[in-house]
Every structure is written in structure tokens, then in C-alpha cells.
């Protein structure tokens, strides 16, 4: 029985999620899961991953920040709803979080971060949240963790379509369409996304009101964004496959100013992102080779005054060629050689055009003496045209204990190279910066039994030469310096449980993270690193009706390194309640109508000082799969 | 299965250990009904973080207290505290980055009113004849939209029709004999004038001084003293980025009846004076980590200064020097020094980015 479930679980992950969508039970069970995907095991051996698919996405469709905030162990700092948003794993900094699109690092060249409200993940087939360092696989920035967006192409004959649309308070609408097709030789995915909102929610903080004593509104917070994905796969044979992925995105946002004077807001920001990837997989003898060629462009335009025509801009183009050759010597030993050539070109209206070239190579040895033990050792060396990059090393192991428990361990050395802004910003850019580097380890246990899935992982990260922007004496300038060291330690817990009795179903999925992240000098908790973060979704279904509760708790965070109460944000607790009704449900089609009350207790909460998040608000949606 | 149990126990044990919270909160939390007969310190906080604050130190140094406004009102001021202006009853707390003035009782700090309309990048305010005159940069990048907003103190509203447009980079403002005197530090760029506004007919005159005039004071004999900081031209290397080249910095004396500079004490090439205070016939100025004291009748700059380190704010009174350490990633330190004996009288930590000292 156990084995069967295991097998079907793997099949689910190994296949396109739309396959699974036909089988609503499987899908239902696997909304958020700890990954045990054997295929990609090497990518995260010894580490913790969780995966979401479309079923999770539709519960928090408005932006990527809210999706991850309610479903992942990541802490977000966003400047009000829809504003600039950055992600932190395990108390590390925003530039220690890597975002990957089909395996390609898409963090901004300028800031080294990704703004989680300037990309849409709604059309991704899989979102993988991998906690822990992984510079071995992903290079710079992979210290805290990685967020991986995947488009999945499969050749087995299938035609799956999904249309989702939601509309709610503040004239907010989120929509996407996705079609996945497999025809033996061909696999095609076409998807589109469109989001728009006036985002003019009321500020429910009654300590700050206008001259008449009325509540303020989130002025100047409108956003609109849309994107399109096109992916194509062709199978010459079982051992020879070629894939092409392409996506384009445009976002236009106004940045609200928050309290105490929302009417002072006048900023606007536009984002233009385009990404292309060609991937060729070829197997011969015991070898598997994979070639990725990618070209991505990113551009932002920032208008300090939305009514004035002039703007600041940043543009980058990145071309990369990534080659790996894996060889399976025996059932016990396998080897992999990796190589990556990357050329990045970046400029802003303040930074003259700069080109950075990097070459890296490495190797991974996998040792699997039995079905109960697997371990890998990998080394990667990068040569960068701008500075010396430390060696990345990763040693991982997984040991099966008993029937359903895996013990996982990983130690690694990772890095984050200085960004363009840090090095080249006029006057304050610091060309003497060296990469941040970390040494870290984690030990976890993963268990799956009786409908339970549990992953508990302890982590320890020591980061040195952290790049921090510091004020320059006697001026209004700030400059980045390699200054701080920090030790982050704690535990991450993931738990899910599913049970079905006759026509009743119950599902729980949640994360809890405890993070003690301390500056090595001041011994104080780092800014924006809550000691406790918890989120969970609890779902109960009866026949065609499903109700769910989402709960988020974040303990108080400091807003600067002083770690004083005055410079802190109060703990956050938000509860959302939703209902889904399946109007029509058969093998071919499912039509679900849903409704959701977000923040139904109308709680006042902040993720940045004096930029309130919305009070109670509503949305209805339609989710049609055919 | 035994191993499993053991591992679980270990996990639980560790969770308990890790969850313990160790907050150590500093003191400085003595609060009063009235904050009088002492020193009020305003701290800017960081631009955009909306965490400016007020501190108070009793005149006899018997106690000090930080983050007062929040304690009294249960809410933050909510912006970068650029400066504070006082009349007999009220404190007008000017928040630069959020274009807001919070009006609070001068002594209890209870909030009375909040002014937003008519302000854009407000800097300093002076009070004259029932009106507050507030210098505003307008949009930082726009060099043609600087102005003085006129606040009616009775109604706490800005009189849109009384707005006075001025040249770029308005900064400090003083009122004397029905005239306003405004230094043009230059905002995001640079300027080199003092504007004189005649409040009878709102006519504007200009006096040219050296680059980046900032602090201004009237001497007991009625002359206007102007600290011209000089315009930074070249910054040095990291990590300090010291200004290595600048235009001439000076302390200039203006005869306001003839609107002419009659004396200008110029600093050596590329040396800048950056903060100035005036007390009882003496000028105290800060240049390169030292504070110098000269008489208002001096004909040259001071020779021996007192080393006070990196400071961001300074005030002198009765030969006591009050300095605020330059600190935007730590709490600033207020030091009170007897200038003559060079002895420290008192020191305490105030808010982040403390910049101004007022006697309350």
C-alpha cells in the first residue's frame, strides 16, 4: 500500500501536473508537498524542498509574494500590497535568495535580488522552494535558498487547458490561461497571465487619519501586468530531446507612499522582462549530456514623478551557455561534469555600460551503495572578470531509516558576488568589494506515513563579508562595504496531512520556521528576520464543496540593526477563509467556482514601517479545466 | 524504530532550545508629564524608513528619555524629522520625506494637528506674527519649484495664496523686522544666495555669498552671519569618500541694511566648515572633526579647535557645547562639553541620525 502511494507520488511529479489534475484526488493530496522526486534528487540531495502546483497558486493568485507568504518558509518584506517585494530564507538577506526560471538564474543584475511583485508565477507548472545553500548548482546568490519556476513539457499524448479568473475588492483581477499539449513527438505549452488592480484599499490604522478624521486610502498603488509563455519540445527519440522556452512580461506599477501622508506618493515603475532558453538533452552509452543556451533581458524604468516624462532606467542582457555531462559507471557510482559560460551586460542611466564575464566548471560524484544510502560530493569553481570567487563545495547524504524515514544532511560553501549597483553606482560604488561567502550545514529528517508528511530540518549558516550599505560620514551618501558577519541557525518544519473518509476530505499543509540570525559583532537579531514564522492551510471538503483556512503568523521584526522596540514591526497574524464549489466535475472537465475573504478578522498589519496591508477584502473566482 | 524515536526526541529538544527568545532592551525609558527645562533632540531616522524621533534630556541631566512622541501618542511621527520650530505653546515637527508637519504641545508632546496640504519637501520653519514660514524644496530634482509655505498658526492650515516662490535650494529661515532671511544651500544641487523677503509687499531681494550657505544667525549687533559650506566637487576614495575638492567655504557677515557682505572669513582651500552655532557674541563652527570658537568681531578663523569626532548636529549655549554624533546605523550620541575646560559634562544615546538640539 505504502509502496503504491510512493510510486504514484513519483509518477505525479515526474509527469506534467495537468495529468494529475484529471485525478482530483491525487492532485488534492499533493497541493503542497515535500519533494521526493527521484529524478531531480541530485539537485537537492540532503536538502529540503517543497513544491506547489496550480492548486496552490489559485488560492493566492494576486501576486507571487502572497502565494509564497502563505505557503512557503520564506519571509517577505514588501512595501505595501503590490509594492517592491524581497524574499529572505532562514534570516539571510534578499540577495541571498536565488530565483530560477527553468534552471536559469533571473535575479536582477543591478540589485542581485528579485522583486517578487514584478514577476508572475501563476502559469508555472511547478514552483519548487528549496531551502539552503546551492551555489554548486546555481552559482552566485544561492546562500539562503532558491525559488524555482518550472514549465513542464511532456510528450505523452495529452491536451490540457486551464482558465482561471478572479475578481475582488479594490477592482483587483487576476487571470491566467494555460494550455499544455503532448503529441508523441511534440510538446507545446502556451500560457498567458493578466493582473490588474486599483489597489486603493483603506488604511485601517486609525492612529493616522486625514484632516477630517477619515481613514486614508492606499493612493498611487495601481498596478497592471501581463505576460505570455511559449514552450516547445521535440523528441527525436527517447534519448534525444530538444526544448525551447520563452516568456515575456510587462509590469506597470505605481508605488504608494503609505502613512502618514499617502498623497505624497507619485512614483511609478515599469518592468520589461524577456527570457529565452534552448535546452538539448542527449543520451548515449552511459552518458547523458545536457546543453542549455539562454538569453535573458531585463529592464526597469523608474519615474520619481509619474506625471513627468523623465525616468531612471536599468537594463541588462545576459547570455549563458551551460553544459553538463553525466556518466553512470555502475549502480553505485556516477559522475557529472558541469560547465557554464556567462556574459552579462548591464547599464543604467547612472552606470555606464559594463560587461561581466564568468566561467565556471565543476564536478559531482554520486555514491549509492544501496537503495538506502545515497551521497554526493560536488565542487565548483568560478572565474569572474571582476573578482576572485570562492570555491563552492557541497557534500550531501541521505540515509533511509526504517520504512518511511529518511535522514538528510548537507554541508556546503556558497557565495554571492557583488552586484552592478554595489560596484559601479556613481561615487559610492565600491570596486574593492569581494563576494559574500558562507559555510553552512543542515540536518533533516523526512517522514511519510499514514497520510502524514513531515520534514524537520536544522540549519546553521555562517556568512562572512556581508555586503551592507552604510552611511558615509559627513555626507548624505551611502556606500556598500564588506562588513558584517552573521550566524543564522534554526529549524524549519513542514507538515502535511491528508485524509479522506467517504465523501469527507481533510487536508493540512503548513510551515514553521524558527530563526536565530545574529550579527556576529552586535550579537543582535538581524533586521527583517522574524524569530518565528508560521503559515498553514487547512482544508475540509464534503462532496463538491471545499472550505479552507489560511493562517499566517510572523513574529516581530526589527527594521534596522539596532534591534530596539522603537525600530520594529509588530507581530503579524492574518487569516483568510475560502470556499470552492465544484459545479461540474468529470474526467474531461472541472469547473470550480470559488470565493475568498482575505484578512477576515480585519487585522492591521505591516511588513514595512507605516505601509499598511489591506484590511478585510473579498474575491470570487472561476477555475475551469478542460 | 528505536533510532527513529531517538531522533525525534532530539528534534523536539532542539526546537525547545532554539525557540527561546533573548531580547535585551536598553533602559532610557523614563517618561514625564511635561518635558521642560531641558534639551529636546530631534533625530532624523533614515530617509524613507519613517523612523524619526524626539529625545529629551533634563537640564540638570537627571534623566534622559528617547522616542517620546510615540510614547505619548501611541503612534510614530512617521517621517524623517528635519527640524522643529517652536512657539510658546506648540512644537512644529517638520517631516521632510513625507511632506508633513506634526503640531504637538511643546511640553507634553500631545499631538494637536497634522498638516500635509501645501507642503513638498519641507525643511525649516520660522515663526513671525502668528504665521509659520516654511522653506520647501518642492520636487528634489526640480530647481525651479522651491518656495516658502505660509502656515496660519491659528487654524493650522497652509495659506495657498500666500506662497512665496524662491530660487533653488531653500534651507534655513529667520525672521527679523518684518523680513525673512533664507539661506539657499542648494537642495540636490548647489546655490550661493541669501534671499530677503519683505513681508510688507512680499518683494524678494538677493544677497550673493559663497557656495552652499546653510546655518544663519543674527549677531547681537544685528548682522547676519552665514556659514557657506562650499560646494563639494570631488570625493575621495572609499570607504570614507571625504570631500577632497570643494569651492570656497566661509563664514560671511552681512549688513542687512545695505544687503552687502562686509566680512568674509574664508577657510583654506578644500577645507570646509559644515555646522555653525551662535551664543552670546561667539560663533562656534565645526570643520574637519573640530569645533572652533571665535568672537563675532574676529577677523580670522580660529586656530585651535576642540576635537569632537564625526558629528552631524551641534549647538552652543553659555559656553557649553552640545554635539550629536554622526550615526545612521547606530544610535547617535549626545555629548555635552564644557568648551573652556574641554571636560565632558554629560553623554547619552539618543535616536538614530540625531541632528538638531533645542532648548525647551
mmCIF file of C-alpha atoms in Angstrom, chain A residues 229-488:
data_model
loop_
_atom_site.group_PDB
_atom_site.id
_atom_site.type_symbol
_atom_site.label_atom_id
_atom_site.label_comp_id
_atom_site.label_asym_id
_atom_site.label_seq_id
_atom_site.Cartn_x
_atom_site.Cartn_y
_atom_site.Cartn_z
ATOM 1 C CA UNK A 229 4.786 31.949 -22.080
ATOM 2 C CA UNK A 230 5.539 29.772 -25.014
ATOM 3 C CA UNK A 231 7.389 26.496 -24.752
ATOM 4 C CA UNK A 232 8.032 23.795 -27.253
ATOM 5 C CA UNK A 233 9.606 20.377 -27.026
ATOM 6 C CA UNK A 234 10.562 17.949 -29.762
ATOM 7 C CA UNK A 235 11.507 14.348 -29.236
ATOM 8 C CA UNK A 236 13.800 12.949 -31.923
ATOM 9 C CA UNK A 237 13.964 9.750 -29.918
ATOM 10 C CA UNK A 238 13.813 8.619 -26.322
ATOM 11 C CA UNK A 239 17.420 9.637 -25.900
ATOM 12 C CA UNK A 240 17.435 12.816 -27.912
ATOM 13 C CA UNK A 241 15.135 15.682 -26.975
ATOM 14 C CA UNK A 242 15.159 19.375 -27.578
ATOM 15 C CA UNK A 243 13.193 22.059 -25.738
ATOM 16 C CA UNK A 244 12.656 25.751 -26.199
ATOM 17 C CA UNK A 245 11.193 28.017 -23.525
ATOM 18 C CA UNK A 246 10.285 31.638 -23.948
ATOM 19 C CA UNK A 247 8.486 34.179 -21.820
ATOM 20 C CA UNK A 248 7.776 37.873 -21.870
ATOM 21 C CA UNK A 249 6.435 40.080 -19.093
ATOM 22 C CA UNK A 250 5.403 43.692 -18.725
ATOM 23 C CA UNK A 251 4.510 45.329 -15.439
ATOM 24 C CA UNK A 252 3.450 48.883 -14.751
ATOM 25 C CA UNK A 253 3.082 49.891 -11.108
ATOM 26 C CA UNK A 254 2.678 52.993 -9.092
ATOM 27 C CA UNK A 255 4.438 52.964 -5.734
ATOM 28 C CA UNK A 256 2.266 54.098 -2.880
ATOM 29 C CA UNK A 257 3.756 56.175 -0.102
ATOM 30 C CA UNK A 258 1.945 54.766 2.890
ATOM 31 C CA UNK A 259 1.342 56.655 6.094
ATOM 32 C CA UNK A 260 1.295 59.305 7.367
ATOM 33 C CA UNK A 261 0.851 61.154 4.078
ATOM 34 C CA UNK A 262 -0.322 58.870 1.251
ATOM 35 C CA UNK A 263 -0.984 61.833 -1.003
ATOM 36 C CA UNK A 264 2.783 62.417 -1.245
ATOM 37 C CA UNK A 265 3.117 59.295 -3.443
ATOM 38 C CA UNK A 266 3.983 59.937 -7.068
ATOM 39 C CA UNK A 267 6.416 57.196 -8.079
ATOM 40 C CA UNK A 268 5.916 54.825 -10.989
ATOM 41 C CA UNK A 269 7.850 51.805 -12.134
ATOM 42 C CA UNK A 270 7.789 49.782 -15.330
ATOM 43 C CA UNK A 271 9.362 46.363 -15.847
ATOM 44 C CA UNK A 272 10.101 44.645 -19.137
ATOM 45 C CA UNK A 273 11.449 41.105 -18.940
ATOM 46 C CA UNK A 274 12.140 38.667 -21.723
ATOM 47 C CA UNK A 275 13.661 35.242 -21.368
ATOM 48 C CA UNK A 276 14.599 32.505 -23.809
ATOM 49 C CA UNK A 277 16.092 29.108 -23.252
ATOM 50 C CA UNK A 278 17.101 26.344 -25.606
ATOM 51 C CA UNK A 279 17.747 23.009 -23.978
ATOM 52 C CA UNK A 280 19.063 19.884 -25.583
ATOM 53 C CA UNK A 281 19.237 16.549 -23.844
ATOM 54 C CA UNK A 282 21.058 13.657 -25.410
ATOM 55 C CA UNK A 283 21.922 10.244 -24.029
ATOM 56 C CA UNK A 284 24.494 7.849 -25.363
ATOM 57 C CA UNK A 285 26.105 4.831 -23.768
ATOM 58 C CA UNK A 286 26.127 5.528 -20.062
ATOM 59 C CA UNK A 287 26.296 9.267 -20.730
ATOM 60 C CA UNK A 288 23.676 11.956 -20.505
ATOM 61 C CA UNK A 289 24.522 15.376 -21.777
ATOM 62 C CA UNK A 290 22.511 18.485 -21.303
ATOM 63 C CA UNK A 291 23.111 21.759 -23.076
ATOM 64 C CA UNK A 292 21.336 24.972 -22.114
ATOM 65 C CA UNK A 293 21.673 28.141 -24.120
ATOM 66 C CA UNK A 294 19.873 31.097 -22.714
ATOM 67 C CA UNK A 295 19.400 34.766 -23.391
ATOM 68 C CA UNK A 296 17.528 36.955 -20.984
ATOM 69 C CA UNK A 297 16.877 40.675 -20.890
ATOM 70 C CA UNK A 298 15.546 42.782 -18.073
ATOM 71 C CA UNK A 299 14.729 46.446 -17.949
ATOM 72 C CA UNK A 300 13.133 48.752 -15.431
ATOM 73 C CA UNK A 301 12.097 52.336 -15.770
ATOM 74 C CA UNK A 302 11.601 54.296 -12.606
ATOM 75 C CA UNK A 303 9.730 57.577 -12.617
ATOM 76 C CA UNK A 304 10.211 59.629 -9.448
ATOM 77 C CA UNK A 305 7.260 61.655 -10.652
ATOM 78 C CA UNK A 306 4.727 59.674 -12.660
ATOM 79 C CA UNK A 307 3.487 62.816 -14.385
ATOM 80 C CA UNK A 308 6.914 63.895 -15.550
ATOM 81 C CA UNK A 309 8.265 62.169 -18.629
ATOM 82 C CA UNK A 310 11.796 61.535 -17.402
ATOM 83 C CA UNK A 311 12.835 58.297 -15.772
ATOM 84 C CA UNK A 312 15.807 56.399 -14.454
ATOM 85 C CA UNK A 313 16.418 53.069 -16.101
ATOM 86 C CA UNK A 314 18.415 49.908 -15.700
ATOM 87 C CA UNK A 315 18.901 47.396 -18.489
ATOM 88 C CA UNK A 316 20.673 44.119 -18.638
ATOM 89 C CA UNK A 317 21.255 41.325 -21.081
ATOM 90 C CA UNK A 318 22.620 38.006 -20.043
ATOM 91 C CA UNK A 319 23.739 35.236 -22.349
ATOM 92 C CA UNK A 320 24.746 31.917 -20.978
ATOM 93 C CA UNK A 321 25.788 28.517 -22.117
ATOM 94 C CA UNK A 322 25.531 25.724 -19.653
ATOM 95 C CA UNK A 323 26.757 22.223 -20.359
ATOM 96 C CA UNK A 324 26.703 19.107 -18.254
ATOM 97 C CA UNK A 325 27.782 15.584 -18.949
ATOM 98 C CA UNK A 326 26.756 12.807 -16.629
ATOM 99 C CA UNK A 327 28.144 9.319 -16.674
ATOM 100 C CA UNK A 328 26.756 6.357 -14.860
ATOM 101 C CA UNK A 329 29.552 3.965 -14.206
ATOM 102 C CA UNK A 330 27.527 1.476 -12.234
ATOM 103 C CA UNK A 331 24.518 1.372 -9.985
ATOM 104 C CA UNK A 332 26.835 2.623 -7.263
ATOM 105 C CA UNK A 333 28.945 5.321 -8.873
ATOM 106 C CA UNK A 334 28.012 8.118 -11.183
ATOM 107 C CA UNK A 335 29.808 11.269 -12.227
ATOM 108 C CA UNK A 336 28.816 14.597 -13.608
ATOM 109 C CA UNK A 337 30.833 17.361 -15.177
ATOM 110 C CA UNK A 338 29.392 20.877 -15.263
ATOM 111 C CA UNK A 339 30.471 23.937 -17.159
ATOM 112 C CA UNK A 340 28.955 27.364 -17.520
ATOM 113 C CA UNK A 341 29.900 30.403 -19.540
ATOM 114 C CA UNK A 342 28.043 33.580 -18.787
ATOM 115 C CA UNK A 343 28.280 37.067 -20.166
ATOM 116 C CA UNK A 344 26.293 39.829 -18.534
ATOM 117 C CA UNK A 345 25.901 43.300 -19.850
ATOM 118 C CA UNK A 346 24.354 45.900 -17.596
ATOM 119 C CA UNK A 347 23.795 49.617 -17.688
ATOM 120 C CA UNK A 348 21.657 52.265 -16.078
ATOM 121 C CA UNK A 349 21.363 55.948 -16.765
ATOM 122 C CA UNK A 350 23.773 56.328 -13.849
ATOM 123 C CA UNK A 351 26.160 53.466 -14.605
ATOM 124 C CA UNK A 352 27.922 53.315 -17.899
ATOM 125 C CA UNK A 353 27.698 50.050 -19.732
ATOM 126 C CA UNK A 354 29.626 47.245 -18.048
ATOM 127 C CA UNK A 355 30.268 43.705 -19.150
ATOM 128 C CA UNK A 356 30.992 40.937 -16.709
ATOM 129 C CA UNK A 357 32.129 37.539 -17.904
ATOM 130 C CA UNK A 358 32.182 34.417 -15.860
ATOM 131 C CA UNK A 359 33.293 30.912 -16.486
ATOM 132 C CA UNK A 360 32.742 28.118 -14.075
ATOM 133 C CA UNK A 361 33.182 24.408 -14.039
ATOM 134 C CA UNK A 362 32.772 21.668 -11.559
ATOM 135 C CA UNK A 363 32.136 18.059 -10.916
ATOM 136 C CA UNK A 364 29.782 15.962 -8.876
ATOM 137 C CA UNK A 365 30.362 12.396 -7.747
ATOM 138 C CA UNK A 366 27.409 10.359 -6.601
ATOM 139 C CA UNK A 367 27.841 7.280 -4.475
ATOM 140 C CA UNK A 368 24.892 4.996 -3.936
ATOM 141 C CA UNK A 369 25.987 1.777 -2.320
ATOM 142 C CA UNK A 370 22.444 0.657 -1.614
ATOM 143 C CA UNK A 371 18.893 1.776 -2.062
ATOM 144 C CA UNK A 372 19.058 3.102 1.488
ATOM 145 C CA UNK A 373 22.058 5.376 1.185
ATOM 146 C CA UNK A 374 22.960 7.987 -1.344
ATOM 147 C CA UNK A 375 25.602 10.659 -1.110
ATOM 148 C CA UNK A 376 27.216 13.198 -3.383
ATOM 149 C CA UNK A 377 30.217 15.419 -3.340
ATOM 150 C CA UNK A 378 30.445 18.373 -5.677
ATOM 151 C CA UNK A 379 32.894 21.170 -6.329
ATOM 152 C CA UNK A 380 32.505 24.230 -8.489
ATOM 153 C CA UNK A 381 34.993 26.910 -9.340
ATOM 154 C CA UNK A 382 34.046 30.207 -10.918
ATOM 155 C CA UNK A 383 36.353 32.615 -12.686
ATOM 156 C CA UNK A 384 34.879 36.061 -12.872
ATOM 157 C CA UNK A 385 36.229 39.008 -14.817
ATOM 158 C CA UNK A 386 35.618 41.292 -11.827
ATOM 159 C CA UNK A 387 36.914 39.453 -8.775
ATOM 160 C CA UNK A 388 38.094 36.276 -7.130
ATOM 161 C CA UNK A 389 35.227 33.925 -6.379
ATOM 162 C CA UNK A 390 35.492 31.399 -3.573
ATOM 163 C CA UNK A 391 35.155 27.704 -4.263
ATOM 164 C CA UNK A 392 31.712 26.162 -3.860
ATOM 165 C CA UNK A 393 31.667 22.783 -2.260
ATOM 166 C CA UNK A 394 28.739 20.632 -1.312
ATOM 167 C CA UNK A 395 28.621 17.304 0.445
ATOM 168 C CA UNK A 396 25.269 15.615 0.868
ATOM 169 C CA UNK A 397 23.892 12.383 2.075
ATOM 170 C CA UNK A 398 20.570 10.708 2.581
ATOM 171 C CA UNK A 399 20.058 7.590 4.618
ATOM 172 C CA UNK A 400 16.868 5.667 4.843
ATOM 173 C CA UNK A 401 15.951 4.636 8.369
ATOM 174 C CA UNK A 402 13.156 2.148 8.694
ATOM 175 C CA UNK A 403 10.347 2.073 6.190
ATOM 176 C CA UNK A 404 9.312 5.658 5.858
ATOM 177 C CA UNK A 405 12.023 7.855 7.287
ATOM 178 C CA UNK A 406 14.911 9.472 5.520
ATOM 179 C CA UNK A 407 17.711 11.229 7.285
ATOM 180 C CA UNK A 408 19.194 14.037 5.188
ATOM 181 C CA UNK A 409 22.359 16.005 5.647
ATOM 182 C CA UNK A 410 24.220 18.602 3.678
ATOM 183 C CA UNK A 411 27.229 20.791 4.225
ATOM 184 C CA UNK A 412 28.204 23.380 1.671
ATOM 185 C CA UNK A 413 30.200 26.501 0.957
ATOM 186 C CA UNK A 414 28.387 29.137 -1.078
ATOM 187 C CA UNK A 415 28.818 32.703 -2.273
ATOM 188 C CA UNK A 416 27.186 35.832 -3.598
ATOM 189 C CA UNK A 417 29.143 38.127 -5.884
ATOM 190 C CA UNK A 418 28.817 41.935 -5.609
ATOM 191 C CA UNK A 419 26.157 43.343 -7.905
ATOM 192 C CA UNK A 420 26.462 46.046 -10.520
ATOM 193 C CA UNK A 421 24.896 48.669 -8.253
ATOM 194 C CA UNK A 422 27.228 47.782 -5.429
ATOM 195 C CA UNK A 423 30.301 48.066 -7.601
ATOM 196 C CA UNK A 424 29.562 50.756 -10.125
ATOM 197 C CA UNK A 425 26.990 53.181 -8.725
ATOM 198 C CA UNK A 426 28.360 56.691 -9.267
ATOM 199 C CA UNK A 427 30.622 57.907 -6.469
ATOM 200 C CA UNK A 428 29.526 55.332 -3.903
ATOM 201 C CA UNK A 429 30.043 52.132 -5.903
ATOM 202 C CA UNK A 430 32.828 50.180 -4.255
ATOM 203 C CA UNK A 431 35.165 48.369 -6.623
ATOM 204 C CA UNK A 432 37.056 46.810 -3.724
ATOM 205 C CA UNK A 433 34.148 44.602 -2.713
ATOM 206 C CA UNK A 434 34.682 40.880 -2.528
ATOM 207 C CA UNK A 435 31.991 38.188 -2.710
ATOM 208 C CA UNK A 436 29.969 37.313 0.380
ATOM 209 C CA UNK A 437 30.635 33.743 1.345
ATOM 210 C CA UNK A 438 29.003 31.235 3.616
ATOM 211 C CA UNK A 439 29.652 27.922 5.205
ATOM 212 C CA UNK A 440 26.580 26.067 6.177
ATOM 213 C CA UNK A 441 25.115 22.772 7.148
ATOM 214 C CA UNK A 442 21.760 21.215 7.661
ATOM 215 C CA UNK A 443 20.397 18.045 9.090
ATOM 216 C CA UNK A 444 16.896 16.946 8.408
ATOM 217 C CA UNK A 445 14.534 14.102 8.751
ATOM 218 C CA UNK A 446 11.761 13.340 6.360
ATOM 219 C CA UNK A 447 8.927 11.034 7.137
ATOM 220 C CA UNK A 448 5.891 9.884 5.285
ATOM 221 C CA UNK A 449 3.257 7.639 6.775
ATOM 222 C CA UNK A 450 -0.483 7.321 7.307
ATOM 223 C CA UNK A 451 -1.165 10.396 5.217
ATOM 224 C CA UNK A 452 1.405 12.443 7.099
ATOM 225 C CA UNK A 453 4.398 14.064 5.543
ATOM 226 C CA UNK A 454 6.883 15.683 7.793
ATOM 227 C CA UNK A 455 10.175 17.374 7.191
ATOM 228 C CA UNK A 456 12.138 18.818 10.066
ATOM 229 C CA UNK A 457 15.460 20.412 9.258
ATOM 230 C CA UNK A 458 18.018 22.136 11.403
ATOM 231 C CA UNK A 459 20.270 24.621 9.747
ATOM 232 C CA UNK A 460 23.393 26.520 10.577
ATOM 233 C CA UNK A 461 24.761 29.223 8.292
ATOM 234 C CA UNK A 462 27.813 31.321 8.871
ATOM 235 C CA UNK A 463 28.101 34.219 6.458
ATOM 236 C CA UNK A 464 31.136 36.433 6.203
ATOM 237 C CA UNK A 465 31.939 39.641 4.357
ATOM 238 C CA UNK A 466 28.281 40.501 4.019
ATOM 239 C CA UNK A 467 27.792 43.461 1.769
ATOM 240 C CA UNK A 468 25.960 46.172 3.666
ATOM 241 C CA UNK A 469 25.133 49.713 2.587
ATOM 242 C CA UNK A 470 26.468 52.061 5.208
ATOM 243 C CA UNK A 471 26.210 55.829 5.561
ATOM 244 C CA UNK A 472 29.326 57.774 4.737
ATOM 245 C CA UNK A 473 30.391 60.291 7.344
ATOM 246 C CA UNK A 474 29.657 63.960 6.783
ATOM 247 C CA UNK A 475 27.536 63.390 3.727
ATOM 248 C CA UNK A 476 24.230 62.024 2.629
ATOM 249 C CA UNK A 477 25.940 59.202 0.794
ATOM 250 C CA UNK A 478 25.591 55.502 1.453
ATOM 251 C CA UNK A 479 28.137 53.035 0.234
ATOM 252 C CA UNK A 480 28.333 49.236 0.213
ATOM 253 C CA UNK A 481 31.076 47.626 2.250
ATOM 254 C CA UNK A 482 32.047 44.082 3.169
ATOM 255 C CA UNK A 483 31.331 44.457 6.800
ATOM 256 C CA UNK A 484 29.204 42.133 8.739
ATOM 257 C CA UNK A 485 29.394 38.536 9.621
ATOM 258 C CA UNK A 486 26.359 36.671 10.837
ATOM 259 C CA UNK A 487 25.404 33.297 12.171
ATOM 260 C CA UNK A 488 21.931 32.056 11.381
#
